[in-house]
Amino acid sequence: MQQTIKKLTGFMLGSIRDLAPIIAVILFFQLAIIQQPLPNVAQVLIGVLFVLLGLTFFIHGLEQGLFPIGESMAHAFAKKGSVFWLLIFAFALGFGTTVAEPALIAVAAEAAKVAAVGEMIANTEQAMDEYANGLRLTVAFSVGLAIVLGVFRILKGWPIQWLIIGGYVLVVIMTMFAPVEIIGIAYDSGGVTTSTITVPLVTALGVGLASSIKGRNPMIDGFGLIAMASLTPMIFVMAYGMVMLS
Amino acid sequence: MIGELFTHLWQTVVGTISDVLPIAAIIFGFQFAVIRQPVPNFSKVIFGFIWVLVGLSFFLVGLELALFPLGKLMAQQLTDPVFIAGGEIIEAAKATINLSWQDYGWVYLFAFLIGFSTTIAEPSLIAVAIKANEVSGGAIGVWGLRISVAIGVAVGISLGCYRIVVGDPIHWYIIAGYIIVVIQTMFAPKLIIPLAYDSGGVTTSTVTVPLVAALGLGLAETVPGRSPLIDGFGLIAFASLFPIMSVMAYAQLSQWLTERKQANKSENR
């Protein structure tokens, strides 16, 4: 118990340091440039306190829960030696963590609005919902596929740059053919899919796998899953745009 | 106020649980049905999940109470044509204000600083930095990585704001960025490449996305000739591309410095 408290205090000090730059930037702009009083000072102070506590607890939980479970599962899969189940797990993790991602839901709704305003789909609630849901499923599927490919790469020991650069080439080619309206959203969708809970889990999975397979280096082979998961959505969202909007 | 706060907190906890539930279901489902082995330190892991849940909820409520309203308000105030023109023009003359891209100096500076500071506070980047430090046996410093990623995001977002102001098509920037990444990949130390690629996706989550999206939409709404629906997007793409370059640059720079130090040492002998 005492150890936990000691650790939490350490994390808390870390969180204060992590948040100091944001507070400094906001205060500087508010006081020196915009020169208007801060609205709702009390609310802001409570908010900052919550952010501090939240970050502290999160980092603590990360080291207690998310990292260990990700790694122990990677070791268990490597020991079991069933590639089939490992790949199924990889897909489920990628698909399952993305499909409910709030940032993705917001972006998909926004994209449906763009399509409706541009008169590429009917400007009705139903058409927009259908379009947004289709987009969400597409992105979630592409992230699942990305994790599967990325895990397979770790098993085979392929260098990540060939996959990523190949993906870039595909993105560039598709940009030339995709409808203009979807391009900005497609590029953004790569960044929004990887959430705060997914990143530590997927990282621990990759590093755990690479360190339990002989001949793999956790630094060279363990990282790269997130990169895959940020690349495939761009390709699939553009493909979705080409299929749905033409 | 206090009652409202608790309802808000409770709603966020429920929301976070429904986000975490599918993930937990997948993990424990596979653990029990496929792996069929007891989890080491099972109760510790469960408590870890609870800490993550509670932490994330507090974090989100805090962001909504403090950072998001302030950040969005500031993005609005800074992109307001009246402010940019110097604040002396009356409302009626608003339509006649003619601004060039140089007038948006404060916007670029704000974009740079907010990009940098939100990235430093980004929980998923902290997680990856901890892991990278552990795996590399300390060779990759937690702060070195976080600061170089933050610089990448800062440059990316300010360049993205410039792009919205001048209205260039996004794909030329992204394609140029890809070419630079490919060239850097050929020369960067091998160990850093996967981590550099990962840092692109890691940077943009809980803290950065809402603030940056507000800035992009604010700009696209107020700059004449831009549509928020089309030009408002793209900042996140910039914020995920530039860290790849800055992390590889950081690795190249530190390798170069070590080599030079060693060369100096052998010369002195």
XYZ file of C-alpha atoms in Angstrom:
515
model
C 0.000 0.000 0.000
C 2.708 2.394 1.049
C 4.660 1.452 -2.046
C 1.661 2.206 -4.239
C 1.288 5.644 -2.666
C 4.987 6.348 -3.125
C 4.777 5.292 -6.769
C 1.640 7.350 -7.356
C 3.321 10.442 -5.913
C 6.159 9.921 -8.357
C 3.746 9.593 -11.267
C 1.888 12.674 -10.014
C 5.043 14.784 -10.119
C 5.646 13.444 -13.622
C 2.127 14.429 -14.660
C 2.589 17.956 -13.343
C 5.697 18.262 -15.489
C 3.846 16.804 -18.486
C 1.039 19.330 -18.229
C 3.109 22.411 -17.446
C 3.790 23.269 -21.122
C 0.070 23.331 -22.049
C -0.757 25.539 -19.099
C 2.109 27.877 -19.973
C 1.035 28.142 -23.620
C -2.592 28.859 -22.754
C -1.715 31.430 -20.089
C 0.756 33.171 -22.394
C -1.683 33.488 -25.263
C -4.593 34.418 -23.042
C -2.746 37.093 -21.092
C -0.240 38.461 -23.588
C -1.866 38.102 -27.001
C -5.615 37.816 -26.731
C -5.691 39.914 -23.555
C -9.066 38.806 -22.336
C -9.818 37.437 -18.863
C -10.018 33.663 -18.470
C -13.639 32.524 -18.392
C -14.708 30.214 -15.519
C -11.465 30.146 -13.581
C -12.865 27.731 -10.958
C -14.023 25.261 -13.573
C -10.682 25.420 -15.343
C -8.780 24.782 -12.112
C -10.925 21.733 -11.281
C -10.432 20.525 -14.829
C -6.666 20.811 -14.599
C -6.695 18.921 -11.289
C -8.774 16.145 -12.896
C -6.436 15.917 -15.853
C -3.517 15.607 -13.433
C -5.155 12.839 -11.398
C -6.327 11.096 -14.540
C -2.909 11.032 -16.155
C -1.362 9.759 -12.908
C -3.843 6.899 -12.506
C -3.610 6.026 -16.183
C 0.184 5.651 -16.163
C -0.071 3.572 -12.985
C -2.679 1.292 -14.568
C -0.610 1.031 -17.716
C 2.294 -0.510 -15.853
C 0.060 -2.692 -13.666
C -2.410 -3.939 -16.255
C -2.086 -3.117 -19.937
C 1.632 -3.745 -20.438
C 1.808 -7.025 -18.475
C -1.296 -8.568 -20.067
C -0.183 -7.613 -23.585
C 3.224 -9.163 -23.049
C 2.077 -12.272 -21.210
C -0.378 -12.988 -24.025
C 2.325 -12.514 -26.650
C 4.580 -14.960 -24.779
C 1.754 -17.459 -24.383
C 0.903 -17.327 -28.096
C 4.563 -17.717 -29.051
C 4.902 -20.722 -26.742
C 1.731 -22.293 -28.014
C 2.975 -21.879 -31.573
C -0.457 -21.577 -33.170
C -0.090 -18.970 -35.892
C -3.750 -19.330 -36.831
C -5.053 -18.291 -33.401
C -2.463 -15.557 -33.081
C -3.609 -13.993 -36.348
C -7.277 -14.316 -35.365
C -6.440 -12.592 -32.079
C -4.546 -9.854 -33.954
C -7.520 -9.204 -36.199
C -9.991 -9.181 -33.309
C -7.821 -6.757 -31.352
C -7.454 -4.376 -34.293
C -11.092 -4.522 -35.368
C -12.552 -4.533 -31.853
C -10.573 -1.581 -30.552
C -11.267 0.555 -33.611
C -14.921 -0.022 -34.321
C -16.030 1.665 -31.072
C -13.401 4.406 -31.121
C -15.159 7.750 -30.382
C -12.745 9.774 -32.539
C -13.517 7.518 -35.480
C -17.265 7.798 -34.957
C -16.930 11.595 -35.022
C -14.786 11.600 -38.154
C -17.137 9.194 -39.955
C -20.142 11.405 -39.197
C -18.224 14.432 -40.439
C -17.265 12.591 -43.624
C -20.908 11.692 -44.265
C -21.760 15.377 -43.967
C -19.095 16.253 -46.539
C -20.474 13.651 -48.920
C -24.042 14.850 -48.463
C -23.179 18.522 -48.952
C -21.187 17.616 -52.042
C -24.291 15.783 -53.310
C -22.414 12.548 -53.677
C -24.950 10.725 -51.517
C -28.562 11.642 -50.826
C -28.868 14.385 -48.215
C -31.017 12.329 -45.856
C -30.363 11.078 -42.360
C -30.587 7.462 -43.475
C -28.145 7.794 -46.352
C -25.697 9.645 -44.144
C -25.930 7.039 -41.365
C -25.402 4.247 -43.837
C -22.406 5.996 -45.321
C -20.884 6.741 -41.897
C -21.383 3.183 -40.656
C -19.891 1.760 -43.828
C -16.881 4.004 -43.381
C -16.453 2.950 -39.735
C -16.578 -0.739 -40.596
C -14.132 -0.173 -43.453
C -11.636 1.560 -41.175
C -12.053 -1.045 -38.414
C -11.530 -3.848 -40.935
C -8.427 -2.138 -42.299
C -6.945 -1.784 -38.801
C -7.641 -5.459 -38.100
C -5.909 -6.358 -41.346
C -3.009 -4.052 -40.471
C -2.384 -5.780 -37.127
C -2.601 -9.201 -38.816
C -0.068 -8.125 -41.464
C 2.123 -6.495 -38.827
C 2.119 -9.608 -36.607
C 2.875 -11.775 -39.633
C 5.783 -9.475 -40.423
C 7.155 -9.965 -36.884
C 6.906 -13.752 -37.313
C 8.720 -13.585 -40.658
C 11.182 -10.873 -39.659
C 10.547 -8.685 -42.700
C 11.907 -5.136 -42.485
C 9.065 -2.725 -41.750
C 10.205 -0.097 -44.256
C 9.288 -2.225 -47.278
C 5.705 -2.605 -46.072
C 5.378 1.058 -45.158
C 7.001 2.428 -48.300
C 4.898 0.035 -50.385
C 1.866 1.414 -48.583
C 2.953 4.986 -49.293
C 3.213 4.193 -53.000
C -0.296 2.770 -52.886
C -1.570 5.885 -51.065
C -0.018 8.156 -53.693
C -1.463 6.165 -56.586
C -4.907 6.080 -55.019
C -4.803 9.818 -54.300
C -4.769 10.409 -58.056
C -7.972 8.452 -58.554
C -9.962 9.062 -55.373
C -12.637 11.797 -55.273
C -11.097 15.071 -54.006
C -13.603 15.375 -51.167
C -12.496 12.168 -49.479
C -8.733 12.776 -49.577
C -8.445 15.021 -46.501
C -10.594 12.682 -44.427
C -8.712 9.624 -45.678
C -5.374 11.132 -44.673
C -6.734 12.093 -41.255
C -8.312 8.693 -40.616
C -4.850 7.174 -40.334
C -4.134 9.273 -37.280
C -7.400 8.951 -35.399
C -7.694 5.184 -35.257
C -5.054 4.504 -32.643
C -6.505 5.295 -29.246
C -4.990 5.642 -25.812
C -5.854 2.088 -24.791
C -4.990 0.444 -28.107
C -1.490 1.896 -28.358
C -0.031 0.416 -25.143
C -1.701 -2.958 -25.735
C -0.570 -3.274 -29.341
C 2.936 -2.054 -28.492
C 3.232 -4.591 -25.671
C 1.967 -7.331 -28.013
C 4.547 -6.510 -30.691
C 7.465 -6.167 -28.308
C 6.400 -9.297 -26.404
C 6.192 -11.339 -29.618
C 9.520 -10.123 -30.938
C 11.270 -10.849 -27.663
C 9.892 -14.387 -27.356
C 10.665 -15.507 -30.920
C 14.252 -16.553 -31.514
C 16.216 -14.361 -33.872
C 13.925 -11.325 -33.569
C 15.073 -8.067 -32.078
C 12.370 -6.338 -30.009
C 13.607 -2.922 -31.125
C 13.696 -3.678 -34.867
C 10.850 -6.189 -35.089
C 8.708 -5.317 -32.083
C 7.710 -1.807 -33.076
C 5.832 -1.010 -36.267
C 2.338 -2.340 -35.519
C 0.981 1.165 -34.874
C 2.571 2.377 -38.105
C 0.719 -0.338 -39.999
C -2.531 0.558 -38.246
C -2.165 4.212 -39.250
C -1.396 3.398 -42.874
C -4.096 0.953 -44.005
C -7.071 3.193 -43.093
C -5.869 5.808 -45.595
C -5.860 3.222 -48.383
C -9.191 1.693 -47.432
C -11.004 5.006 -46.903
C -9.939 6.189 -50.349
C -11.043 2.860 -51.811
C -14.363 3.264 -49.994
C -14.714 6.743 -51.477
C -13.977 5.454 -54.957
C -16.524 2.649 -54.676
C -19.289 4.622 -52.937
C -18.990 7.972 -54.649
C -18.471 7.128 -58.290
C -21.780 22.645 -9.695
C -20.506 19.721 -7.593
C -23.533 17.578 -8.387
C -23.186 18.353 -12.054
C -19.542 17.408 -11.887
C -20.326 14.021 -10.419
C -22.982 13.261 -13.031
C -20.505 14.260 -15.704
C -17.784 12.105 -14.189
C -20.145 9.169 -13.858
C -21.284 9.480 -17.474
C -17.677 9.544 -18.615
C -16.866 6.472 -16.519
C -19.785 4.643 -18.153
C -18.612 5.821 -21.586
C -15.061 4.704 -20.925
C -16.250 1.334 -19.666
C -18.148 0.787 -22.887
C -14.959 1.676 -24.802
C -12.814 -0.682 -22.754
C -15.339 -3.519 -22.534
C -14.892 -4.879 -26.079
C -11.118 -4.787 -25.625
C -11.306 -6.542 -22.265
C -13.738 -9.104 -23.752
C -11.321 -9.905 -26.591
C -8.318 -10.173 -24.284
C -9.915 -12.286 -21.582
C -11.908 -14.290 -24.137
C -8.703 -15.361 -25.887
C -6.924 -15.791 -22.587
C -9.483 -18.284 -21.292
C -10.708 -19.932 -24.500
C -7.521 -20.184 -26.556
C -4.486 -19.781 -24.325
C -6.138 -21.559 -21.382
C -3.539 -20.599 -18.874
C -3.975 -18.587 -15.715
C -2.875 -14.981 -16.061
C 0.171 -14.281 -13.898
C -0.754 -11.772 -11.180
C -4.375 -11.828 -12.277
C -5.663 -9.524 -9.534
C -2.902 -7.003 -10.225
C -3.862 -6.925 -13.899
C -7.531 -6.414 -13.041
C -6.606 -3.578 -10.711
C -4.438 -2.162 -13.499
C -7.447 -2.130 -15.811
C -9.487 -0.359 -13.143
C -6.747 2.263 -12.698
C -6.707 2.784 -16.463
C -10.501 3.165 -16.511
C -10.618 5.619 -13.635
C -7.583 7.503 -14.900
C -8.920 7.867 -18.405
C -12.301 9.057 -17.095
C -10.763 11.728 -14.881
C -8.477 12.733 -17.719
C -11.352 13.123 -20.191
C -13.596 15.028 -17.775
C -10.696 17.324 -16.929
C -9.981 17.952 -20.585
C -13.619 18.785 -21.215
C -13.782 21.116 -18.231
C -10.543 22.978 -18.770
C -8.589 22.426 -21.922
C -11.123 21.944 -24.675
C -13.314 24.985 -24.029
C -10.248 27.177 -23.555
C -8.427 25.766 -26.557
C -11.455 26.073 -28.792
C -12.204 29.594 -27.593
C -8.616 30.613 -28.234
C -8.606 29.006 -31.675
C -11.721 31.028 -32.485
C -10.327 34.272 -31.107
C -7.007 33.878 -32.876
C -8.524 33.053 -36.263
C -11.062 35.876 -36.068
C -10.308 38.202 -39.020
C -10.872 41.244 -36.801
C -8.165 40.090 -34.389
C -5.785 39.199 -37.203
C -6.221 42.549 -38.920
C -5.132 44.256 -35.719
C -8.401 44.540 -33.860
C -9.225 48.098 -34.960
C -11.659 47.366 -37.710
C -15.347 47.683 -36.971
C -17.669 44.766 -37.610
C -19.265 46.351 -40.678
C -15.951 46.503 -42.491
C -15.293 42.824 -41.852
C -16.119 41.768 -45.389
C -13.557 44.110 -46.871
C -10.622 42.891 -44.795
C -8.002 41.579 -47.109
C -5.501 39.309 -45.401
C -2.428 37.647 -46.791
C -0.830 34.561 -45.289
C 1.790 36.611 -43.448
C -0.902 38.148 -41.269
C -1.574 34.848 -39.547
C 1.702 34.869 -37.575
C 0.057 34.385 -34.179
C -1.952 31.464 -35.545
C 1.195 29.655 -36.686
C 2.902 30.314 -33.369
C -0.145 29.112 -31.449
C -0.330 26.024 -33.669
C 3.333 25.282 -33.034
C 3.142 25.718 -29.262
C -0.177 23.925 -28.780
C 1.051 21.062 -30.968
C 4.218 20.773 -28.914
C 2.604 21.027 -25.498
C -0.340 18.693 -26.147
C 2.012 16.059 -27.511
C 4.115 16.194 -24.350
C 0.942 15.398 -22.363
C -0.287 12.659 -24.733
C -0.732 9.445 -22.667
C -0.162 7.015 -25.559
C 3.143 8.672 -26.428
C 4.227 8.361 -22.784
C 3.372 4.653 -22.976
C 5.409 4.080 -26.137
C 8.328 6.117 -24.797
C 8.413 4.030 -21.600
C 8.398 0.836 -23.642
C 11.059 2.047 -26.093
C 13.316 3.108 -23.249
C 12.901 -0.287 -21.581
C 13.448 -2.296 -24.783
C 16.460 -0.297 -25.953
C 18.098 -0.730 -22.553
C 18.022 3.021 -21.962
C 19.661 3.957 -25.276
C 16.518 5.803 -26.325
C 15.672 8.360 -23.692
C 12.024 8.855 -22.735
C 12.421 12.619 -22.986
C 14.528 12.611 -26.132
C 11.812 10.666 -27.919
C 8.935 12.701 -26.507
C 10.533 16.034 -27.321
C 11.485 15.066 -30.852
C 7.971 13.756 -31.512
C 6.515 16.962 -30.055
C 8.704 19.100 -32.329
C 7.511 17.051 -35.289
C 3.863 17.587 -34.361
C 4.469 21.295 -33.767
C 6.070 21.804 -37.186
C 3.408 19.654 -38.833
C 0.482 21.558 -37.367
C 1.877 25.000 -38.122
C 2.629 23.966 -41.693
C -0.887 22.498 -41.877
C -2.338 25.848 -40.754
C -0.300 27.624 -43.416
C -1.720 25.211 -45.973
C -5.291 25.992 -44.907
C -4.584 29.728 -45.127
C -3.092 29.594 -48.627
C -5.429 26.783 -49.774
C -2.904 24.438 -51.403
C -4.099 20.879 -52.093
C -3.080 18.624 -49.216
C -1.720 15.734 -51.251
C 1.336 17.606 -52.559
C 2.472 18.204 -48.997
C 1.847 14.625 -47.944
C 3.567 13.167 -51.003
C 6.579 15.446 -50.498
C 6.642 14.300 -46.867
C 6.607 10.656 -47.965
C 9.569 11.253 -50.251
C 11.539 12.800 -47.388
C 10.618 9.863 -45.118
C 11.828 7.384 -47.748
C 15.133 9.217 -48.187
C 15.642 9.453 -44.405
C 14.876 5.743 -44.051
C 17.887 4.969 -46.241
C 20.260 6.876 -43.972
C 18.754 6.628 -40.473
C 20.117 4.123 -37.903
C 18.286 0.840 -38.445
C 17.128 0.502 -34.844
C 15.083 3.683 -34.861
C 13.103 3.135 -38.083
C 10.186 1.051 -36.714
C 9.866 3.303 -33.683
C 9.919 6.422 -35.870
C 7.130 5.018 -38.051
C 5.117 4.158 -34.951
C 5.481 7.616 -33.464
C 3.439 8.991 -36.350
C 0.297 7.167 -35.259
C 0.868 7.538 -31.557
C 0.901 11.299 -31.346
C -2.627 11.991 -32.323
C -5.083 10.801 -29.744
C -7.004 12.043 -26.716
C -5.467 15.469 -26.173
C -4.250 16.528 -29.576
C -7.091 15.544 -31.903
C -9.940 17.662 -30.462
C -7.802 20.780 -30.017
C -6.190 20.508 -33.420
C -9.496 19.754 -35.121
C -10.965 22.892 -33.528
C -8.068 24.960 -34.816
C -8.406 23.574 -38.346
C -12.168 24.062 -38.474
C -11.851 27.565 -37.016
C -9.327 28.559 -39.645
C -11.234 27.005 -42.520
C -14.405 28.790 -41.410
C -12.861 32.257 -41.247
C -10.314 32.308 -44.067
C -12.173 33.555 -47.146
C -12.603 30.961 -49.871
C -12.060 27.927 -47.602
C -14.725 25.393 -46.815
C -14.581 23.882 -43.317
C -15.854 20.605 -44.712
C -13.015 20.198 -47.184
C -10.148 22.337 -45.912
C -10.766 21.790 -42.189
C -9.360 18.281 -42.425
C -5.748 17.393 -42.875
C -4.079 18.822 -39.767
C -4.105 15.403 -38.103
C -2.462 13.912 -41.185
C 0.304 16.513 -40.908
C 0.634 15.807 -37.199
C 1.111 12.100 -37.891
C 3.598 12.537 -40.742
C 6.121 15.005 -39.345
C 7.049 13.101 -36.159
C 8.343 10.272 -38.385
C 10.820 12.725 -39.861
C 11.746 14.402 -36.579
C 12.357 11.116 -34.747
C 14.632 9.859 -37.535
C 16.369 13.239 -37.583
C 16.872 13.007 -33.812
C 18.440 9.556 -34.174
C 20.665 10.696 -37.020
C 21.738 13.754 -35.090
C 22.590 11.860 -31.924
C 24.481 9.231 -33.939
C 26.431 11.949 -35.707
C 27.251 13.656 -32.389
C 28.502 10.420 -30.821
C 30.644 9.688 -33.865
C 32.118 13.154 -33.801
C 32.860 12.876 -30.082
C 34.627 9.577 -30.644
C 36.564 11.011 -33.577
C 37.645 13.942 -31.415
C 38.738 11.618 -28.646
C 40.920 9.536 -30.931
C 42.436 12.695 -32.428
C 43.330 14.034 -29.004
C 45.146 10.881 -28.084
